[in-house]
Short mmCIF file of C-alpha atoms and ligand atoms in Angstrom, two decimals:
data_model
loop_
_atom_site.label_atom_id
_atom_site.label_comp_id
_atom_site.label_asym_id
_atom_site.label_seq_id
_atom_site.Cartn_x
_atom_site.Cartn_y
_atom_site.Cartn_z
CA MET U 1 0.01 0.03 -0.09
CA PHE U 2 3.15 2.15 -0.07
CA GLU U 3 3.96 3.95 -3.27
CA THR U 4 7.74 4.99 -4.21
CA VAL U 5 8.26 8.40 -5.70
CA ILE U 6 11.42 9.04 -7.62
CA GLY U 7 12.68 12.01 -9.47
CA LEU U 8 15.96 12.22 -11.09
CA GLU U 9 18.53 15.00 -11.85
CA VAL U 10 21.46 14.01 -14.33
CA HIS U 11 24.66 15.93 -14.88
CA VAL U 12 26.02 15.48 -18.26
CA GLN U 13 29.09 16.64 -19.11
CA LEU U 14 29.06 18.02 -22.51
CA ASN U 15 31.73 17.08 -25.09
CA THR U 16 32.72 20.41 -26.40
CA LYS U 17 36.33 21.16 -27.14
CA THR U 18 36.58 24.36 -24.82
CA LYS U 19 34.91 25.06 -21.73
CA LEU U 20 31.42 26.91 -21.17
CA PHE U 21 32.72 30.47 -20.84
CA CYS U 22 36.32 30.82 -22.02
CA SER U 23 38.68 29.13 -24.45
CA CYS U 24 40.59 26.61 -22.22
CA ALA U 25 40.56 23.03 -23.44
CA THR U 26 38.07 20.63 -21.60
CA SER U 27 40.34 17.63 -21.35
CA PHE U 28 40.86 17.85 -17.65
CA ASN U 29 43.26 14.85 -17.59
CA HIS U 30 46.04 17.01 -18.13
CA LYS U 31 48.69 17.98 -15.44
CA GLN U 32 46.64 19.99 -12.84
CA ASN U 33 45.67 23.58 -13.13
CA THR U 34 46.94 23.73 -16.94
CA ASN U 35 43.84 24.25 -18.66
CA THR U 36 42.83 27.31 -16.86
CA CYS U 37 42.63 31.21 -17.56
CA PRO U 38 41.73 34.33 -15.78
CA THR U 39 37.96 33.50 -16.69
CA CYS U 40 37.74 30.07 -15.27
CA LEU U 41 40.07 31.12 -12.22
CA ALA U 42 37.62 33.92 -11.61
CA LEU U 43 39.92 36.39 -11.66
CA PRO U 44 38.90 40.05 -10.85
CA GLY U 45 37.66 42.07 -14.38
CA ALA U 46 37.74 38.61 -16.44
CA LEU U 47 34.19 38.07 -18.14
CA PRO U 48 32.56 35.19 -19.36
CA VAL U 49 31.37 34.37 -22.84
CA LEU U 50 28.92 31.95 -23.79
CA ASN U 51 30.31 29.01 -25.89
CA ARG U 52 27.74 28.61 -28.58
CA GLU U 53 28.64 24.79 -29.28
CA VAL U 54 26.80 24.31 -25.67
CA LEU U 55 23.48 25.48 -27.17
CA HIS U 56 24.14 23.28 -30.24
CA LYS U 57 24.20 20.20 -28.09
CA ALA U 58 21.36 21.36 -25.73
CA ILE U 59 19.09 21.97 -28.73
CA MET U 60 19.90 18.26 -29.85
CA LEU U 61 19.04 17.10 -26.47
CA GLY U 62 15.77 19.02 -26.59
CA THR U 63 14.81 17.65 -29.85
CA ALA U 64 15.43 13.98 -28.92
CA ILE U 65 13.32 14.32 -25.78
CA ASP U 66 10.67 15.99 -27.55
CA ALA U 67 10.82 19.26 -25.54
CA THR U 68 10.30 22.98 -25.86
CA ILE U 69 13.51 24.99 -26.86
CA ASN U 70 13.41 28.37 -25.53
CA ARG U 71 14.68 30.76 -28.26
CA ILE U 72 16.11 33.04 -25.37
CA SER U 73 17.24 31.51 -21.90
CA TYR U 74 19.21 33.35 -19.37
CA PHE U 75 21.98 32.72 -16.80
CA ASP U 76 21.76 32.96 -12.81
CA ARG U 77 24.27 33.09 -10.20
CA LYS U 78 24.02 30.50 -7.52
CA SER U 79 26.21 31.48 -4.51
CA TYR U 80 27.91 28.85 -2.27
CA PHE U 81 31.59 28.38 -1.15
CA TYR U 82 33.77 25.52 -1.45
CA PRO U 83 37.50 25.50 -2.52
CA ASP U 84 36.82 23.86 -5.86
CA SER U 85 34.99 27.12 -6.97
CA PRO U 86 36.98 29.88 -6.74
CA SER U 87 34.29 32.34 -7.96
CA ALA U 88 32.11 31.06 -4.86
CA TYR U 89 29.52 31.04 -7.23
CA GLN U 90 28.17 28.66 -10.09
CA ILE U 91 26.53 30.00 -13.24
CA THR U 92 23.60 28.22 -13.99
CA GLN U 93 19.83 28.62 -15.55
CA LEU U 94 17.45 28.87 -12.73
CA TYR U 95 14.62 31.01 -14.00
CA THR U 96 14.57 30.15 -17.80
CA PRO U 97 16.46 27.12 -18.85
CA VAL U 98 17.30 26.57 -22.51
CA VAL U 99 15.23 23.35 -22.71
CA GLU U 100 11.74 22.60 -20.96
CA HIS U 101 9.03 20.31 -20.85
CA GLY U 102 10.46 17.11 -22.40
CA LYS U 103 9.57 13.42 -22.12
CA LEU U 104 11.15 10.18 -22.40
CA ARG U 105 9.61 6.57 -23.00
CA ILE U 106 10.62 3.69 -21.07
CA ASP U 107 9.74 0.10 -22.11
CA PHE U 108 9.03 -2.55 -19.62
CA GLU U 109 10.03 -6.51 -20.50
CA ASP U 110 6.42 -7.31 -21.15
CA GLY U 111 6.22 -4.98 -23.95
CA SER U 112 4.16 -2.09 -22.06
CA HIS U 113 5.88 1.35 -21.61
CA LYS U 114 5.45 4.34 -19.58
CA THR U 115 6.35 8.18 -20.39
CA ILE U 116 8.50 10.13 -17.86
CA ARG U 117 8.01 13.73 -17.87
CA ILE U 118 11.22 16.27 -17.89
CA ASN U 119 10.73 19.23 -16.35
CA ARG U 120 13.73 20.91 -17.78
CA ALA U 121 17.39 20.86 -18.92
CA HIS U 122 19.78 23.74 -18.09
CA ILE U 123 23.13 24.65 -18.79
CA GLU U 124 25.63 24.89 -15.99
CA ALA U 125 29.39 25.27 -15.12
CA ASP U 126 31.29 22.42 -13.37
CA ALA U 127 33.58 22.88 -10.62
CA GLY U 128 37.06 22.13 -10.16
CA LYS U 129 38.26 19.06 -8.11
CA ASN U 130 39.42 18.70 -4.85
CA ILE U 131 42.11 16.24 -4.31
CA HIS U 132 43.05 14.68 -0.88
CA GLU U 133 46.36 13.03 -0.42
CA GLY U 134 46.84 12.18 3.31
CA ASP U 135 47.20 15.37 5.39
CA ILE U 136 47.07 17.53 2.22
CA SER U 137 44.05 18.85 0.25
CA LYS U 138 44.72 20.24 -3.58
CA VAL U 139 42.55 21.69 -5.86
CA ASP U 140 42.86 21.11 -9.50
CA LEU U 141 40.69 23.56 -11.69
CA ASN U 142 41.19 21.82 -15.02
CA ARG U 143 37.68 20.81 -14.81
CA ALA U 144 36.12 24.26 -13.43
CA GLY U 145 34.14 25.49 -16.29
CA THR U 146 33.59 22.64 -18.24
CA PRO U 147 29.83 22.83 -19.43
CA LEU U 148 27.18 20.51 -17.66
CA LEU U 149 23.70 19.95 -18.96
CA GLU U 150 21.47 19.22 -16.21
CA ILE U 151 18.55 17.23 -16.98
CA VAL U 152 15.60 17.17 -14.36
CA SER U 153 12.72 14.57 -14.34
CA GLU U 154 9.31 15.32 -13.03
CA PRO U 155 8.71 12.83 -9.79
CA ASP U 156 7.25 10.26 -12.20
CA MET U 157 9.09 7.10 -11.50
CA ARG U 158 7.53 4.36 -9.26
CA SER U 159 10.17 1.81 -8.82
CA ALA U 160 13.85 1.20 -8.58
CA GLU U 161 13.27 -0.48 -11.93
CA GLU U 162 11.96 2.36 -13.68
CA ALA U 163 14.42 4.70 -12.40
CA ILE U 164 17.14 2.48 -13.92
CA LEU U 165 15.09 2.08 -17.22
CA TYR U 166 15.02 5.88 -17.63
CA LEU U 167 18.81 6.53 -16.73
CA LYS U 168 19.59 3.67 -19.33
CA LYS U 169 17.36 5.37 -21.96
CA LEU U 170 18.63 8.68 -21.21
CA HIS U 171 22.51 7.42 -21.15
CA SER U 172 22.07 6.00 -24.73
CA ILE U 173 20.54 8.95 -26.04
CA ILE U 174 23.26 11.19 -25.08
CA ARG U 175 25.68 8.45 -26.40
CA TYR U 176 23.67 8.30 -29.87
CA LEU U 177 23.64 11.96 -30.09
CA ASP U 178 27.39 12.18 -29.46
CA ILE U 179 26.63 15.20 -27.20
CA GLY U 180 28.86 13.74 -24.36
CA ASP U 181 30.68 10.31 -23.47
CA ALA U 182 28.36 9.77 -20.51
CA ASN U 183 31.15 7.58 -18.84
CA MET U 184 29.57 6.77 -15.24
CA GLN U 185 33.01 6.08 -13.72
CA GLU U 186 34.43 9.36 -14.85
CA GLY U 187 31.77 11.17 -13.63
CA SER U 188 30.66 12.59 -17.01
CA PHE U 189 26.93 11.03 -16.25
CA ARG U 190 26.18 12.26 -12.70
CA VAL U 191 22.77 10.90 -11.20
CA ASP U 192 21.13 12.55 -7.94
CA VAL U 193 18.21 10.35 -6.96
CA ASN U 194 15.51 12.09 -4.96
CA VAL U 195 13.39 9.47 -3.24
CA SER U 196 10.13 9.70 -1.11
CA ILE U 197 7.33 7.44 -0.27
CA ARG U 198 3.45 7.84 0.32
CA ARG U 199 0.19 5.66 0.66
CA LYS U 200 -0.86 4.31 -2.36
CA GLY U 201 -3.43 6.86 -3.91
CA ASP U 202 -2.40 9.85 -2.12
CA GLU U 203 -1.31 12.88 -4.47
CA LYS U 204 0.57 14.63 -2.27
CA LEU U 205 4.56 14.60 -2.36
CA TYR U 206 5.80 13.79 0.91
CA THR U 207 9.59 14.71 2.25
CA ARG U 208 12.43 13.81 -0.47
CA VAL U 209 15.72 12.65 0.34
CA GLU U 210 18.21 13.15 -2.27
CA ILE U 211 21.10 10.38 -2.81
CA LYS U 212 24.00 11.99 -4.57
CA ASN U 213 26.72 10.69 -6.91
CA ILE U 214 26.31 7.20 -7.30
CA ASN U 215 28.39 6.07 -9.95
CA SER U 216 26.76 2.84 -11.50
CA PHE U 217 23.36 1.49 -12.47
CA LYS U 218 23.50 -1.48 -10.22
CA PHE U 219 24.42 0.90 -7.15
CA ILE U 220 21.57 3.43 -8.08
CA GLN U 221 19.51 0.44 -7.91
CA LYS U 222 20.28 -0.79 -4.52
CA ALA U 223 20.41 2.72 -2.98
CA ILE U 224 16.63 3.32 -3.78
CA GLU U 225 15.96 0.11 -2.42
CA LEU U 226 17.68 0.68 0.72
CA GLU U 227 16.33 4.34 1.17
CA VAL U 228 12.77 3.25 0.55
CA ALA U 229 12.94 0.47 2.90
CA ARG U 230 14.55 3.10 5.40
CA GLN U 231 11.41 5.57 4.89
CA ARG U 232 8.96 2.64 5.22
CA GLU U 233 10.44 1.39 8.38
CA ALA U 234 10.22 4.92 9.97
CA TRP U 235 6.57 5.44 8.63
CA GLU U 236 5.46 2.03 10.10
CA ASP U 237 7.30 2.59 13.38
CA GLY U 238 5.35 5.89 13.52
CA VAL U 239 8.60 7.99 13.43
CA TYR U 240 8.56 9.08 9.93
CA ASP U 241 8.41 12.82 11.05
CA LYS U 242 11.07 12.60 13.47
CA GLU U 243 13.47 10.66 11.26
CA ILE U 244 13.07 11.36 7.52
CA CYS U 245 14.04 15.15 6.68
CA GLN U 246 14.73 16.75 3.42
CA GLU U 247 18.50 16.03 3.29
CA THR U 248 21.30 14.93 1.14
CA ARG U 249 22.52 11.28 1.81
CA LEU U 250 25.51 9.03 0.39
CA PHE U 251 25.27 5.59 -0.47
CA ASP U 252 28.05 3.66 1.15
CA GLN U 253 28.56 0.62 -1.21
CA THR U 254 30.77 -1.07 1.53
CA LYS U 255 28.43 -0.61 4.32
CA GLN U 256 25.28 -1.18 1.93
CA GLU U 257 23.44 1.86 3.57
CA THR U 258 22.36 5.44 2.81
CA ARG U 259 23.92 7.74 5.36
CA SER U 260 23.22 11.78 6.10
CA MET U 261 25.73 13.95 4.30
CA ARG U 262 24.22 17.33 4.79
CA GLY U 263 20.95 19.32 5.40
CA LYS U 264 19.49 20.04 2.02
CA GLU U 265 19.68 23.76 1.27
CA GLU U 266 16.44 25.70 0.39
CA ALA U 267 16.88 27.82 -2.67
CA ALA U 268 17.01 30.84 -0.58
CA ASP U 269 20.27 29.86 0.75
CA TYR U 270 21.84 29.99 -2.62
CA ARG U 271 21.22 33.70 -2.76
CA TYR U 272 20.05 33.12 -6.71
CA PHE U 273 20.11 36.01 -8.76
CA PRO U 274 20.68 36.73 -12.54
CA GLU U 275 23.92 36.67 -13.74
CA PRO U 276 25.19 40.33 -14.45
CA ASP U 277 28.20 39.30 -16.37
CA LEU U 278 26.55 37.22 -19.21
CA LEU U 279 24.05 38.52 -22.14
CA LYS U 280 21.07 36.01 -22.83
CA ALA U 281 21.40 33.06 -24.65
CA VAL U 282 19.75 33.14 -27.89
CA VAL U 283 18.92 30.02 -30.24
CA THR U 284 18.85 31.59 -33.60
CA ASP U 285 16.50 29.98 -36.63
CA GLU U 286 19.86 28.90 -38.30
CA MET U 287 20.84 27.16 -35.37
CA LEU U 288 17.61 25.67 -34.67
CA ALA U 289 17.45 24.54 -38.45
CA LYS U 290 20.81 23.09 -38.24
CA TYR U 291 20.87 21.36 -34.60
CA SER U 292 17.12 19.88 -34.68
CA VAL U 293 18.29 17.68 -37.32
CA ILE U 294 19.39 14.73 -35.04
CA PRO U 295 21.03 11.34 -35.52
CA GLU U 296 18.53 8.16 -35.57
CA LEU U 297 17.67 7.59 -31.94
CA PRO U 298 17.63 4.06 -30.46
CA ASP U 299 13.77 3.29 -30.48
CA GLN U 300 13.63 4.45 -33.84
CA LYS U 301 16.88 2.38 -35.21
CA MET U 302 15.25 -0.85 -33.28
CA ALA U 303 11.86 -0.09 -35.01
CA ARG U 304 13.66 0.21 -38.54
CA PHE U 305 15.91 -2.98 -37.94
CA VAL U 306 12.48 -4.98 -37.11
CA LYS U 307 11.03 -3.87 -40.44
CA ASP U 308 13.64 -3.61 -42.85
CA TYR U 309 15.81 -6.60 -41.90
CA GLU U 310 12.74 -8.83 -40.82
CA MET U 311 14.35 -9.42 -37.40
CA ASN U 312 12.74 -10.18 -34.12
CA GLU U 313 12.55 -7.32 -31.41
CA TYR U 314 15.09 -9.07 -29.45
CA SER U 315 17.64 -9.44 -32.11
CA ALA U 316 17.15 -5.53 -32.85
CA SER U 317 17.17 -4.51 -29.06
CA VAL U 318 20.77 -6.39 -28.81
CA LEU U 319 21.96 -4.67 -32.04
CA THR U 320 20.69 -1.07 -30.80
CA SER U 321 21.46 -1.56 -27.07
CA SER U 322 24.85 0.77 -27.47
CA VAL U 323 25.56 3.21 -30.24
CA GLU U 324 28.82 1.32 -30.91
CA MET U 325 26.99 -1.99 -31.63
CA ALA U 326 24.42 -0.49 -33.93
CA HIS U 327 27.06 1.41 -35.87
CA PHE U 328 29.21 -1.80 -36.14
CA PHE U 329 26.31 -3.86 -37.53
CA GLU U 330 25.33 -0.93 -40.00
CA ALA U 331 28.93 -0.79 -41.04
CA MET U 332 28.78 -4.38 -41.65
CA MET U 333 25.60 -4.32 -43.63
CA ALA U 334 27.49 -1.63 -45.80
CA CYS U 335 29.35 -4.91 -47.25
CA GLY U 336 26.21 -5.95 -48.83
CA ILE U 337 25.60 -9.14 -46.82
CA SER U 338 22.26 -10.48 -45.35
CA ALA U 339 21.18 -9.16 -42.06
CA LYS U 340 20.83 -12.60 -40.54
CA ASN U 341 24.40 -13.37 -41.08
CA ALA U 342 25.44 -10.16 -39.91
CA LEU U 343 23.86 -10.54 -36.74
CA THR U 344 25.19 -14.11 -36.01
CA TRP U 345 28.68 -13.38 -36.98
CA LEU U 346 28.73 -10.20 -34.74
CA THR U 347 26.67 -11.54 -31.84
CA THR U 348 27.86 -15.23 -31.84
CA GLU U 349 31.17 -15.39 -33.47
CA LEU U 350 32.85 -12.29 -32.72
CA GLN U 351 31.53 -11.43 -29.48
CA GLY U 352 32.42 -15.00 -28.22
CA ARG U 353 35.92 -14.24 -29.16
CA LEU U 354 36.23 -11.05 -27.32
CA LYS U 355 37.75 -11.81 -23.98
CA GLY U 356 38.81 -9.46 -20.86
CA GLU U 357 39.54 -6.16 -21.80
CA MET U 358 38.16 -6.51 -25.38
CA ASN U 359 34.82 -5.28 -26.63
CA ILE U 360 33.81 -4.22 -30.24
CA THR U 361 35.36 -0.55 -29.87
CA ASN U 362 38.75 -2.23 -29.84
CA SER U 363 38.23 -5.39 -31.11
CA PRO U 364 41.32 -6.27 -33.71
CA VAL U 365 38.58 -7.44 -35.98
CA ASN U 366 36.61 -4.18 -37.18
CA ALA U 367 33.02 -4.11 -38.96
CA GLU U 368 34.43 -3.86 -42.39
CA LYS U 369 36.55 -6.58 -41.79
CA LEU U 370 34.04 -8.86 -40.46
CA GLY U 371 31.49 -7.81 -43.22
CA SER U 372 33.87 -8.72 -45.78
CA LEU U 373 34.47 -12.53 -44.14
CA VAL U 374 30.81 -12.87 -44.49
CA LYS U 375 30.69 -11.81 -47.79
CA ARG U 376 33.15 -14.30 -48.78
CA ILE U 377 30.90 -16.96 -47.18
CA GLU U 378 28.20 -15.86 -49.16
CA ASP U 379 29.87 -15.64 -52.46
CA GLY U 380 30.91 -19.23 -52.02
CA THR U 381 34.69 -18.20 -51.55
CA ILE U 382 34.73 -20.38 -47.92
CA SER U 383 32.78 -22.41 -46.26
CA GLY U 384 30.96 -21.16 -42.87
CA LYS U 385 33.17 -23.65 -40.87
CA ALA U 386 36.37 -22.51 -42.68
CA ALA U 387 35.30 -18.73 -41.91
CA LYS U 388 35.59 -19.36 -38.14
CA ASP U 389 39.14 -20.61 -38.70
CA VAL U 390 39.63 -17.16 -40.58
CA LEU U 391 38.21 -15.40 -37.90
CA ASP U 392 40.42 -17.08 -35.27
CA TYR U 393 43.29 -16.20 -37.45
CA LEU U 394 42.27 -12.50 -37.91
CA MET U 395 42.02 -12.10 -34.07
CA GLU U 396 45.61 -12.98 -33.94
CA ASN U 397 46.90 -11.46 -36.94
CA ASP U 398 46.78 -7.84 -38.50
CA THR U 399 45.89 -9.04 -42.22
CA ASP U 400 43.11 -8.57 -44.58
CA VAL U 401 40.43 -11.14 -44.93
CA ASP U 402 41.63 -12.26 -48.30
CA SER U 403 45.01 -12.60 -47.60
CA ALA U 404 44.31 -14.59 -44.42
CA ILE U 405 42.03 -16.90 -46.50
CA ASP U 406 44.78 -17.40 -48.99
CA MET U 407 47.40 -17.98 -46.22
CA LEU U 408 45.33 -20.96 -44.45
CA GLY U 409 44.61 -22.08 -47.93
CA LEU U 410 40.82 -22.47 -47.05
CA LYS U 411 39.64 -21.29 -50.47
CA GLN U 412 36.62 -23.35 -51.61
CA VAL U 413 36.87 -25.09 -54.84
CA SER U 414 34.00 -24.32 -57.37
CA ASP U 415 36.08 -25.06 -60.35
CA THR U 416 34.12 -27.96 -61.79
CA GLY U 417 36.97 -29.40 -63.47
CA ALA U 418 38.89 -30.15 -60.31
CA ILE U 419 36.04 -31.35 -58.44
CA GLU U 420 34.90 -33.47 -61.30
CA ALA U 421 38.40 -35.32 -61.12
CA ILE U 422 38.13 -36.16 -57.26
CA CYS U 423 34.54 -37.23 -57.95
CA ASP U 424 35.66 -39.51 -60.61
CA ALA U 425 38.71 -40.79 -58.66
CA VAL U 426 36.32 -41.48 -55.32
CA ILE U 427 33.76 -43.48 -57.69
CA ALA U 428 36.89 -45.59 -59.02
CA ALA U 429 37.96 -46.36 -55.72
CA ASN U 430 34.81 -47.35 -54.35
CA GLN U 431 33.38 -49.64 -57.21
CA ASP U 432 31.44 -51.98 -54.55
CA LYS U 433 29.67 -49.06 -53.05
CA TYR U 434 28.75 -47.67 -56.59
CA GLU U 435 27.40 -50.93 -57.60
CA GLU U 436 25.24 -50.83 -54.06
CA TYR U 437 24.13 -47.34 -55.13
CA LYS U 438 23.09 -48.59 -58.52
CA SER U 439 20.94 -51.38 -57.06
CA GLY U 440 18.93 -48.95 -55.08
CA LYS U 441 20.79 -48.36 -51.80
CA ASP U 442 20.07 -44.40 -52.12
CA LYS U 443 21.66 -43.76 -48.85
CA LEU U 444 24.96 -44.56 -49.98
CA PHE U 445 24.65 -40.75 -51.84
CA GLY U 446 25.89 -39.32 -48.55
CA PHE U 447 28.98 -41.45 -48.19
CA PHE U 448 30.26 -40.05 -51.82
CA VAL U 449 29.42 -36.69 -51.03
CA GLY U 450 31.65 -37.08 -47.69
CA GLN U 451 34.52 -38.85 -49.50
CA VAL U 452 34.82 -36.12 -52.11
CA MET U 453 34.74 -33.62 -49.33
CA LYS U 454 37.54 -35.48 -47.36
CA GLU U 455 39.58 -35.86 -50.70
CA SER U 456 39.43 -31.92 -51.39
CA LYS U 457 40.26 -31.29 -47.69
CA GLY U 458 37.00 -29.67 -47.05
CA SER U 459 37.71 -27.04 -49.96
CA ALA U 460 35.22 -28.18 -52.20
CA ASN U 461 32.11 -26.09 -52.53
CA PRO U 462 29.46 -28.73 -51.17
CA GLN U 463 27.00 -27.56 -53.56
CA THR U 464 28.91 -28.05 -56.43
CA VAL U 465 29.87 -31.51 -55.35
CA ASN U 466 26.15 -32.73 -55.09
CA GLU U 467 25.34 -31.34 -58.32
CA LEU U 468 28.29 -33.20 -59.90
CA LEU U 469 27.61 -36.40 -58.05
CA LYS U 470 23.98 -36.66 -58.97
CA VAL U 471 24.97 -36.50 -62.78
CA LYS U 472 27.85 -39.07 -62.43
CA LEU U 473 26.09 -41.40 -60.18
CA GLY U 474 23.00 -41.32 -62.35
P1 ADP Z 1 17.33 20.58 -5.87
O1 ADP Z 1 18.46 21.29 -7.18
O2 ADP Z 1 17.04 21.40 -5.32
O3 ADP Z 1 17.52 19.03 -5.83
P2 ADP Z 1 15.50 20.41 -8.59
O4 ADP Z 1 14.37 20.96 -8.69
O5 ADP Z 1 16.47 20.62 -9.30
O6 ADP Z 1 16.02 20.71 -7.04
O7 ADP Z 1 15.23 18.62 -8.51
C1 ADP Z 1 14.30 18.21 -7.73
C2 ADP Z 1 14.11 16.60 -7.95
O8 ADP Z 1 13.54 16.14 -7.17
C3 ADP Z 1 13.28 16.72 -9.29
O9 ADP Z 1 13.90 15.47 -10.27
C4 ADP Z 1 12.00 16.27 -8.83
O10 ADP Z 1 11.08 15.53 -9.62
C5 ADP Z 1 12.54 15.45 -7.70
N1 ADP Z 1 11.20 15.70 -6.65
C6 ADP Z 1 10.67 16.72 -6.16
N2 ADP Z 1 9.97 16.35 -5.21
C7 ADP Z 1 10.29 14.94 -4.79
C8 ADP Z 1 9.47 14.20 -3.82
N3 ADP Z 1 8.71 14.58 -2.77
N4 ADP Z 1 9.93 12.73 -3.58
C9 ADP Z 1 10.67 12.41 -4.77
N5 ADP Z 1 11.37 13.21 -5.89
C10 ADP Z 1 10.93 14.47 -5.70
ZN1 ZN Z 2 39.57 29.05 -18.73
MG1 MG Z 3 18.83 17.93 -6.36
#
């Protein structure tokens, strides 16, 4: 009779070349404090200038989630002091964000789906990093001023499962749009989970607890389950009002618990006010025309695979599960092969051979190579069985498909003259069987096929062998 209520805030680091308000590079893995300048160090007199690339990416996301893209949006200052932010405020968009009122569809295993509303997506600047080493704490400002898009959902999710489906879908959209790498471990897709409970049927929203910065889907799921259990227990024990307060909690993965980190600030604590150093952000007609044409998204691609390649939904979902997988498959298809073969050779043969750190993005056999290997089966150059040996060889040796086939001597013989000679030799050597066959023992046909294949060391094209033997055995 309880219901879980979840709203999610996701900070996506945008993969622009330069920072949000200055021309420093966004690659913050360089030597500490080298990608900085007076603007991102907040030195007096340095003024921010908006990086237009950020607006372009926001338009792309807004289009993907079917949202309103505000042609004019504004920046605001959120004041707080922390050593990783030299200005002692963060530039964000509170009152008029660039993207509002979007939606995202999540799909359940049973085929049903649900739409989660997205309240807004706004632009903001990231902080630097505090690095604690023993007794010393250092501040690295390479990340300071990196552009983020914060995507805030409505409290529409009713279970940990729904939250994870939403996050996975959003993650995949970011990757398909290529507006960020969305690497959770590295912090380029950071999730804050807001959780409350209420009696089923109740319309009112109860006190929410925010759990910050959990860096894997598995841990997010766990953190939600633990927090829901804590709130329910408090409710059932009659201590809900005393124990559940609006606060920020941390998920401790070793202790498997959520723990209070700090009381949640109210908006008033941040002293928000319009950012006086920046002009309004304008989305021009040209920008909108150009950036609202976005790449095909996972749902659409999946529907198209089902329709165009006559594959089942499960196969299509495997092939669109990540943008890398989808692109790999499509590049294979460009070799002019059948979808069925492309699917098997990618998901069974290649993936079965990718071990340890290997995945399709760093696979020694790329899509073009695997596609041409399949092509060689389809055009009769090699048998499917031989192709597996060729693939084994290609996994270890950097060479092209045709050279590998030559190298291994696996080319199928389709030349009728050569096969005919083998057929004649096999028949001559097995006169007794030939007589039996003639007198009606049809089953022996298979014996002859087998002998010819064996004599040719598997290189004869089986179809040619069959055709020739039919004629010769009469
Ligand atoms: P803040 O930055 O203060 O956390 P935001 O408005 O950016 O506030 O985000 C609030 C998030 O919390 C939204 O995702 C919203 O859907 C969610 N939320 C608000 N009230 C509740 C509630 N009672 N239970 C669960 N989630 C909630
Ligand atoms: Zn800078
Ligand atoms: Mg929050």
